[in-house]
Short mmCIF file of C-alpha atoms and ligand atoms in Angstrom, two decimals:
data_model
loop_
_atom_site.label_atom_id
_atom_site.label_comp_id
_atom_site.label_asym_id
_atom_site.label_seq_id
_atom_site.Cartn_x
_atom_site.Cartn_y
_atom_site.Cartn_z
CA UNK Z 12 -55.13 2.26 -40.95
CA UNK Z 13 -51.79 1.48 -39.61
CA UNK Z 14 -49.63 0.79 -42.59
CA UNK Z 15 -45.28 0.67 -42.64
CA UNK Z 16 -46.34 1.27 -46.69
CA UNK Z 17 -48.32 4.39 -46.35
CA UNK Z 18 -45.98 5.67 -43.83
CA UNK Z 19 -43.04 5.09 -46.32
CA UNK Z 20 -44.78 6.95 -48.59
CA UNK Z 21 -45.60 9.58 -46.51
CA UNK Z 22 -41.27 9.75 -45.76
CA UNK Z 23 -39.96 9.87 -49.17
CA UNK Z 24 -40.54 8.73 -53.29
CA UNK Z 25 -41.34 5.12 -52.98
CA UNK Z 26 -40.05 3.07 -55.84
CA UNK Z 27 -42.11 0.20 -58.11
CA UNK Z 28 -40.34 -3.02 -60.19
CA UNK Z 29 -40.67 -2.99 -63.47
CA UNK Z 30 -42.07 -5.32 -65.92
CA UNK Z 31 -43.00 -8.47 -65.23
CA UNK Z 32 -44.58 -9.52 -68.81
CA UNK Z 33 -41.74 -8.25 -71.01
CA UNK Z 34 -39.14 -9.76 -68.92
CA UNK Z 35 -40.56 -12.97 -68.74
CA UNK Z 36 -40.91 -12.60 -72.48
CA UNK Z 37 -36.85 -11.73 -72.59
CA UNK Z 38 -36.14 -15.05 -70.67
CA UNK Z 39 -37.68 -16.69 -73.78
CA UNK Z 40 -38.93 -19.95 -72.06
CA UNK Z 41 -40.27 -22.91 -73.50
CA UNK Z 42 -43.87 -24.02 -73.73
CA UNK Z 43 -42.92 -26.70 -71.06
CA UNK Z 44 -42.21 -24.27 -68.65
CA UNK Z 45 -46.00 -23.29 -68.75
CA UNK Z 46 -48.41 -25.07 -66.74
CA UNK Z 47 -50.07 -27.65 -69.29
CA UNK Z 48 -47.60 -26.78 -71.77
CA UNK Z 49 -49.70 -23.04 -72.35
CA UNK Z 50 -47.30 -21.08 -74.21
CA UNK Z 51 -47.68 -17.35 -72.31
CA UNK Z 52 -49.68 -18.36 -69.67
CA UNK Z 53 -47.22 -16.44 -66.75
CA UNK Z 54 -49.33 -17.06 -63.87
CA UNK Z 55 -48.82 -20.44 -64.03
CA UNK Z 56 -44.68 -19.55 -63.84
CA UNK Z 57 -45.30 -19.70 -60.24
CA UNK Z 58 -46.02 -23.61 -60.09
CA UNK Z 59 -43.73 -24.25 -63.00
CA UNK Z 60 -41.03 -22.32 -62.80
CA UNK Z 61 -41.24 -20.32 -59.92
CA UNK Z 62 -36.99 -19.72 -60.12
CA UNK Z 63 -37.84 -17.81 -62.89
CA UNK Z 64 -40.39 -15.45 -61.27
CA UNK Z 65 -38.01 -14.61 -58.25
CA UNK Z 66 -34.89 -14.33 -60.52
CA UNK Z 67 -36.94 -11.17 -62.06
CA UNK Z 68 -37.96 -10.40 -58.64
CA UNK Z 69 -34.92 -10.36 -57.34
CA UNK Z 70 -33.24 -8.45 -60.41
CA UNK Z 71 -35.37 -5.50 -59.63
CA UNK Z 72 -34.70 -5.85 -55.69
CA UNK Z 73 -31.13 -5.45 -56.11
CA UNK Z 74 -31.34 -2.46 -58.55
CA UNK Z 75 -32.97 -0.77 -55.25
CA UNK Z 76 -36.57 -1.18 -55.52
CA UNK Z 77 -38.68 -0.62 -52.91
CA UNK Z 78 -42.05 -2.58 -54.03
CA UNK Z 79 -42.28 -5.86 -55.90
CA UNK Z 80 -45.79 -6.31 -57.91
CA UNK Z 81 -47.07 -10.51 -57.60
CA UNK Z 82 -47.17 -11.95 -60.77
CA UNK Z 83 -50.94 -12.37 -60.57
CA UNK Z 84 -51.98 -9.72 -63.14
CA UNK Z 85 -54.39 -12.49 -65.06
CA UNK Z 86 -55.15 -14.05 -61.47
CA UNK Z 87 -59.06 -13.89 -61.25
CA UNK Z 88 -60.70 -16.79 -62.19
CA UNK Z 89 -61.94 -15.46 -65.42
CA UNK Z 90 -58.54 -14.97 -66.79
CA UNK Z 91 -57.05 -18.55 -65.44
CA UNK Z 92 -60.34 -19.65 -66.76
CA UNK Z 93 -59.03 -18.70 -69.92
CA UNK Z 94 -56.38 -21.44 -69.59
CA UNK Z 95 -58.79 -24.31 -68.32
CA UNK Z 96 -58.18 -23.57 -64.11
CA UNK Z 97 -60.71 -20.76 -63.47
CA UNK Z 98 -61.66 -22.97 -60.19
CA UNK Z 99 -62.26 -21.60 -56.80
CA UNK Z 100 -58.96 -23.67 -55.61
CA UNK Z 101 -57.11 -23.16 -58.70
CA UNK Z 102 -57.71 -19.09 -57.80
CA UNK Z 103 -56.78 -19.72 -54.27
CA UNK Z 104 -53.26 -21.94 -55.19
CA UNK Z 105 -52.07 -19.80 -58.12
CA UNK Z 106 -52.52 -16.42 -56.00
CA UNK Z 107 -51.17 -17.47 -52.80
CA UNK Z 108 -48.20 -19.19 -54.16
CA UNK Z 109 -46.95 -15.67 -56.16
CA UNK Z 110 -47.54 -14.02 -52.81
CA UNK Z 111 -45.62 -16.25 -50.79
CA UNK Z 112 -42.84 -16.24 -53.34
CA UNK Z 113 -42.41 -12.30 -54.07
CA UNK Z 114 -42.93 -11.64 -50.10
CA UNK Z 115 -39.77 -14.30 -49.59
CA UNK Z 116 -38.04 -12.45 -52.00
CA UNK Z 117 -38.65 -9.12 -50.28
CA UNK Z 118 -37.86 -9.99 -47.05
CA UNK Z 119 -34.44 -11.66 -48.18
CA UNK Z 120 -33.66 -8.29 -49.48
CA UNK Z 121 -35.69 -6.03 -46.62
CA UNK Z 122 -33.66 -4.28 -44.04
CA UNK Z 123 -34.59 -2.35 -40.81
CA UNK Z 124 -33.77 0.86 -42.85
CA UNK Z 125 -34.94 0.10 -46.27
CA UNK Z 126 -37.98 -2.38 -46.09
CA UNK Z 127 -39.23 -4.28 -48.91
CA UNK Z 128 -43.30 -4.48 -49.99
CA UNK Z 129 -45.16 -6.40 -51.95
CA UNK Z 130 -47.70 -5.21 -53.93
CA UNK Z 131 -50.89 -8.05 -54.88
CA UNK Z 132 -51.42 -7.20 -58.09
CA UNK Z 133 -54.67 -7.45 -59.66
CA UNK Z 134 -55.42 -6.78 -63.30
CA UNK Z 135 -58.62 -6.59 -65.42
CA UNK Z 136 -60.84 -9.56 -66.17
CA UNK Z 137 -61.76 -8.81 -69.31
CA UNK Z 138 -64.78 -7.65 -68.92
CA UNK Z 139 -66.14 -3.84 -69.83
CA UNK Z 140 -69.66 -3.73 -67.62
CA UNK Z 141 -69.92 -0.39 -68.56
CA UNK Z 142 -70.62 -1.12 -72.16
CA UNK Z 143 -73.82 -2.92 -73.78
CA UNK Z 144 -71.17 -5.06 -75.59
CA UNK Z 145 -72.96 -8.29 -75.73
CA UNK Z 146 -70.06 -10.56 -74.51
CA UNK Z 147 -68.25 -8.23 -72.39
CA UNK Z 148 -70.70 -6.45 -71.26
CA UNK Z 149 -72.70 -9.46 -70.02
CA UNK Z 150 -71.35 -8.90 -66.30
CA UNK Z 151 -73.35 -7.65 -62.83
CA UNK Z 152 -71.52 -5.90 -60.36
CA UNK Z 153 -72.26 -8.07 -57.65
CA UNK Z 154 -70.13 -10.84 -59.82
CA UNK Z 155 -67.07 -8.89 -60.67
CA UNK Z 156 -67.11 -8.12 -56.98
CA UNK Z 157 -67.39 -11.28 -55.60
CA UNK Z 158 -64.32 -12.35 -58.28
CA UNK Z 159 -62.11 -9.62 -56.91
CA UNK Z 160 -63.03 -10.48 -53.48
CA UNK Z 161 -62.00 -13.94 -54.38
CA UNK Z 162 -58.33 -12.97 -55.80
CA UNK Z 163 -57.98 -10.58 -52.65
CA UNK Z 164 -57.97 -13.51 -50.35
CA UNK Z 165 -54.99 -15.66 -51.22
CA UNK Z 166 -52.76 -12.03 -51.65
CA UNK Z 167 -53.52 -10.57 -48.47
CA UNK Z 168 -53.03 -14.23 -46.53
CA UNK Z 169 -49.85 -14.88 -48.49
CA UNK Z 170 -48.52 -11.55 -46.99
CA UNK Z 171 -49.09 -8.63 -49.21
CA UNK Z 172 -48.18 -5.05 -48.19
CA UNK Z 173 -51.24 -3.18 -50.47
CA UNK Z 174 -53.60 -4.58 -52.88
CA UNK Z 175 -53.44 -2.86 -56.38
CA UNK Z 176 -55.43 -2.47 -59.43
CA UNK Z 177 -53.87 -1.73 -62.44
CA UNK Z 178 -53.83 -1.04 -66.19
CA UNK Z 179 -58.02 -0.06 -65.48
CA UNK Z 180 -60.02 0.63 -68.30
CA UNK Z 181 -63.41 0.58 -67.17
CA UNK Z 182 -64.30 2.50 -63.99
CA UNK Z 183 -67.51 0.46 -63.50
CA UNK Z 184 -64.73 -2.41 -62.75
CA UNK Z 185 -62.66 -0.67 -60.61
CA UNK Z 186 -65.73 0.02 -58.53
CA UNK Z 187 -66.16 -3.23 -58.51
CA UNK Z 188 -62.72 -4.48 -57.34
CA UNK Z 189 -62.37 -2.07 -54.56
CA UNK Z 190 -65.65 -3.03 -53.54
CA UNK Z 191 -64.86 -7.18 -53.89
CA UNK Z 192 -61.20 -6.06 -51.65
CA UNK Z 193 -63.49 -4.67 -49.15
CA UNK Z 194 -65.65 -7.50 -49.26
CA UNK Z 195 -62.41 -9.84 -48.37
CA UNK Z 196 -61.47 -7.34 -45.93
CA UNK Z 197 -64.96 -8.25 -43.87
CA UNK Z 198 -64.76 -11.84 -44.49
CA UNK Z 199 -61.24 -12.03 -43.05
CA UNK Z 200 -61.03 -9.53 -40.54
CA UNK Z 201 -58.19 -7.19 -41.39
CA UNK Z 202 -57.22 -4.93 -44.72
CA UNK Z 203 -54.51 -3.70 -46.41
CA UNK Z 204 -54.30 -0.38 -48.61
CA UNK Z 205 -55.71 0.10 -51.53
CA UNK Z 206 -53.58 1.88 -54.98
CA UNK Z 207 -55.99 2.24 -57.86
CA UNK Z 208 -54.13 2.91 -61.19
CA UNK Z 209 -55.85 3.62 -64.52
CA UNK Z 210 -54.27 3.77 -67.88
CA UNK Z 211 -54.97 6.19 -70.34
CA UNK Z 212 -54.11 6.20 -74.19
CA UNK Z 213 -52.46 8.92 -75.89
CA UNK Z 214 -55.27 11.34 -76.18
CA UNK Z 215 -55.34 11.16 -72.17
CA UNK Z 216 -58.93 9.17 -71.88
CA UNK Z 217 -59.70 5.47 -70.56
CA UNK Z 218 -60.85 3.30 -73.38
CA UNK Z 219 -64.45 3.79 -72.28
CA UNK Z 220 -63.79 7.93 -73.18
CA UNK Z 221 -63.25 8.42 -69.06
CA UNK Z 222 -60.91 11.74 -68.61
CA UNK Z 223 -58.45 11.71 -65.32
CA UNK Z 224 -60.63 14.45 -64.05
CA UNK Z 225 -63.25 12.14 -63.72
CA UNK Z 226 -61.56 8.78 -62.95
CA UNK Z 227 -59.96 11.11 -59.98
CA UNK Z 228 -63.19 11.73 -58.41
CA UNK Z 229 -64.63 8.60 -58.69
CA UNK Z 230 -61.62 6.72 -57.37
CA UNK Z 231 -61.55 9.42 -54.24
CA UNK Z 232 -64.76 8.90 -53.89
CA UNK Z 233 -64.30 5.45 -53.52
CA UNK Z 234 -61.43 6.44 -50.45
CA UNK Z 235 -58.44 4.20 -51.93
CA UNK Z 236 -55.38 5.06 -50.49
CA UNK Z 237 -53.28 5.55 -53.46
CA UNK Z 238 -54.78 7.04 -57.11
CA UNK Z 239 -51.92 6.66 -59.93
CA UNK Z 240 -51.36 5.76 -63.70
CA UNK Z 241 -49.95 2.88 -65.46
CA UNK Z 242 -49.24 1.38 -68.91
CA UNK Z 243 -50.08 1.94 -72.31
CA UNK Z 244 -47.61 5.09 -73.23
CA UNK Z 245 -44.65 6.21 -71.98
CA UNK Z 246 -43.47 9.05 -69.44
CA UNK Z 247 -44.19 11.87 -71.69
CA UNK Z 248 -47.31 11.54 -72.93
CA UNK Z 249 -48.95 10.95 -69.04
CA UNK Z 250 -47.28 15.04 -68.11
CA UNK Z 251 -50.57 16.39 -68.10
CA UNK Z 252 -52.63 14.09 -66.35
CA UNK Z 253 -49.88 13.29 -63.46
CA UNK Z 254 -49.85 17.62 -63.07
CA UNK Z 255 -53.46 16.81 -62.96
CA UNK Z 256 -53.70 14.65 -60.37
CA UNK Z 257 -51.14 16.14 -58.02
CA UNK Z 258 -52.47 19.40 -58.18
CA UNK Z 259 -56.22 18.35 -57.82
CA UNK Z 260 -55.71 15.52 -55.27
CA UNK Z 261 -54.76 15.09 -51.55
CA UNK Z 262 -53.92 11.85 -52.42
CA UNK Z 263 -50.15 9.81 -52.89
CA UNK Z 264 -50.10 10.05 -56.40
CA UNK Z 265 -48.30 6.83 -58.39
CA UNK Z 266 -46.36 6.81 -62.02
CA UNK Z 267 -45.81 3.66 -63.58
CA UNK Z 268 -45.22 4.12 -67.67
CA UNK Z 269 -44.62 1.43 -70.08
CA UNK Z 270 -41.11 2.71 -71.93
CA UNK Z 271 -41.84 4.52 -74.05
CA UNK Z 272 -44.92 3.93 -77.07
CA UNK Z 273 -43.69 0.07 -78.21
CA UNK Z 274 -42.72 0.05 -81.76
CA UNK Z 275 -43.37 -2.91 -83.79
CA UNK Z 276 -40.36 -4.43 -85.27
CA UNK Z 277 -40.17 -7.94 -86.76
CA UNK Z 278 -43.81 -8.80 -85.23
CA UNK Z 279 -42.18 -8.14 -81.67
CA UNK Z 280 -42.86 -4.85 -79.48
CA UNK Z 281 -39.87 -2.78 -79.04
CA UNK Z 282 -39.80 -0.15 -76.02
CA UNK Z 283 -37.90 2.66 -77.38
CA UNK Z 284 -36.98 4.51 -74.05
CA UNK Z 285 -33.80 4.20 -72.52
CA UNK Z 286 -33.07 4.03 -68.79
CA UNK Z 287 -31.85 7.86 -68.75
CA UNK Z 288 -34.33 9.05 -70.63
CA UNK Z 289 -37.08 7.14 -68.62
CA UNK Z 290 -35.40 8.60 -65.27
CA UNK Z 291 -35.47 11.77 -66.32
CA UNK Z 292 -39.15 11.92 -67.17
CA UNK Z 293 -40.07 10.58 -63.36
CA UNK Z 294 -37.39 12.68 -61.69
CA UNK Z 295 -39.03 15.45 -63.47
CA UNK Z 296 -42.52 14.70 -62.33
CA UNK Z 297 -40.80 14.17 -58.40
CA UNK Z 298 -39.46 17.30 -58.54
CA UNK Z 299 -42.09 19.41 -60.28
CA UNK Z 300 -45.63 17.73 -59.60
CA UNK Z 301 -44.81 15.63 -56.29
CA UNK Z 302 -45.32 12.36 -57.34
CA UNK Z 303 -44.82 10.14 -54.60
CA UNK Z 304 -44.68 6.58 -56.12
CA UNK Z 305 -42.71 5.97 -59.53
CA UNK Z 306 -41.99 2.87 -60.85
CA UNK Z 307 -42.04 0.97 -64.61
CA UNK Z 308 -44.72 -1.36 -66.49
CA UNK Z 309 -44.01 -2.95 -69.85
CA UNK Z 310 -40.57 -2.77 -71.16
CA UNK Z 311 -38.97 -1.71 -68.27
CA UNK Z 312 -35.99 -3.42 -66.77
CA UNK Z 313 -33.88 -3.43 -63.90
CA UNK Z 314 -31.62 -1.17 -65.56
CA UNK Z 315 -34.45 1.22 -66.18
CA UNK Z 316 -35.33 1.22 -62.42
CA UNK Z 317 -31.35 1.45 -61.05
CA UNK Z 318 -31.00 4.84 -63.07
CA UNK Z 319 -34.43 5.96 -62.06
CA UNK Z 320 -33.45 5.33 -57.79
CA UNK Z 321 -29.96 7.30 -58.86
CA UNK Z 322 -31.61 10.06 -60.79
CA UNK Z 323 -33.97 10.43 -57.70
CA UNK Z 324 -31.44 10.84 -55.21
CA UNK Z 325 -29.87 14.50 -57.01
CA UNK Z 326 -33.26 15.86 -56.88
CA UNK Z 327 -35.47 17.78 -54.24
CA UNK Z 328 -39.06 15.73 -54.39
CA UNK Z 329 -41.66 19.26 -54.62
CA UNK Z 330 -43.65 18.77 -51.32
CA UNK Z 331 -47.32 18.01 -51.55
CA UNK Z 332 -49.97 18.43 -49.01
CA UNK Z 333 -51.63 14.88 -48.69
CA UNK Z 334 -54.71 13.70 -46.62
CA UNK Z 335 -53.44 11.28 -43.50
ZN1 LIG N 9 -47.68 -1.81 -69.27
#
């Protein structure tokens, strides 16, 4: 597949935002800003207040990133459903508009030498159909598929560079998603690439128990593009698995940590890592693993990313062998 992503990450380290959530949380809106008045609904931002969503954009595009993530985590319908507009239309409208508006602010900043990508993000729905759990459970495959397939749509035709799944906890679902993108792909005739990150919690396992070792083969199995890790701890506690998957794996490899392990002070989650020490952790894995994609999830600023990009340009990325 002829991608100017892939091939950027085949050139050099290829740099992520940072966090979407917590910095819309910092900006400490008002319930009127949310569609409907729904307090923490941040999808919505991009009807409501969309200066808000390309003022974080555009923080994180002038501290040098490379990628921007669409604020369409919570985009599938069961997740807007959550809020009242889980409607085919209301799917359609809420994903394409985040696309259009993070692939403006990309281009604005995108030069000939240092282009600009936007990432579609998708999250979870909610569901774990890999457990008997008799709510969340209670999902086929063929329906989780046909949701993804229906949040693909409005990301790839508002412009997106890759479609991503992150912050996985159930593999059975990210099955599912990559098959519902492929789905899209079919219906409309062209694809993008696919980056599949899973989180893991401190003990280095999925919540459903799966190990990287395993999520690894499944997800190569399932030929995406890009296999990586995101959310949940910090830098530190992911060593092991991101050695893992470089040294086990042809693929790009991607490393997007919360900062740090939030602490809970006052009721509120505080992200103890600083921007050095948070720099110093990816650098490291550059340099000794060959990661090729870094980048930051919650509690992660644009300062965060800005000493990252510096840190990465006094070190020697170790070269891996990876599959064209
Ligand atoms: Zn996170």
């Amino acid at each position: 597949m002829a991608s100017r992503y892939l091939d950027e990450v085949h050139r050099r380290v290829v740099v992520f935002d940072g966090a979407m959530g917590t910095s819309i949380q910092a900006r400490k809106l008002k319930p009127a800003d949310f569609l409907d008045g729904k307090e923490g609904w941040n999808e919505s931002l991009v009807l409501t207040r969309s200066d808000v969503i390309a003022g974080i954009h555009e923080s994180f595009l002038a501290a040098g990133c490379d990628v921007l993530e669409t604020n369409t985590f919570g985009g599938s319908r069961l997740k807007l459903g959550e809020y009242g507009h889980g409607t085919a239309d209301d799917v359609h409208r809420i994903n394409l508009a985040a696309t259009q508006l993070a692939r403006r602010c990309a281009d604005k900043f995108g030069a000939p030498d240092k282009p600009r990508f936007v990432a579609g993000a998708v999250g979870p729905t909610g569901m774990l159909p890999s457990t008997d759990d008799p709510e969340l459970g209670k999902i086929t495959f063929d329906q989780l598929a046909d949701i993804y397939a229906e949040q693909a749509r409005p990301l790839i035709e508002g412009g997106c560079d890759l479609l991503l799944i992150e912050t996985s906890q159930d593999m059975l679902e990210v099955k599912a998603a990559i098959a519902g993108f492929r789905q899209c792909f079919r219906q409309i005739g062209r694809s993008v690439p696919i980056q599949a990150q899973v989180t893991l919690d401190v003990t280095q396992r999925m919540l459903l128990g799966t190990d990287i070792g395993a999520a690894m083969t499944t997800l190569e199995a399932l030929r995406v593009d890009v296999i990586g890790l995101n959310c949940s701890t910090g830098p530190a506690e992911m060593r092991d698995s991101v050695r893992f998957l470089c040294e086990n794996s042809r693929l790009p490899v991607s490393v997007l940590p919360n900062a740090g392990i939030p602490e809970n002070r006052d009721g509120h989650a505080l992200y103890p890592e600083t921007p050095a020490d948070f720099a110093r952790h990816l650098s490291e894995f550059v340099a000794e693993f060959g990661v090729n994609i870094v980048g930051g999830c919650c509690g992660t600023t644009p300062d965060h990313l800005r000493a990252v990009i510096e840190t990465l340009q006094r070190i020697t990325p170790k070269k891996r062998e990876l599959t064209l």
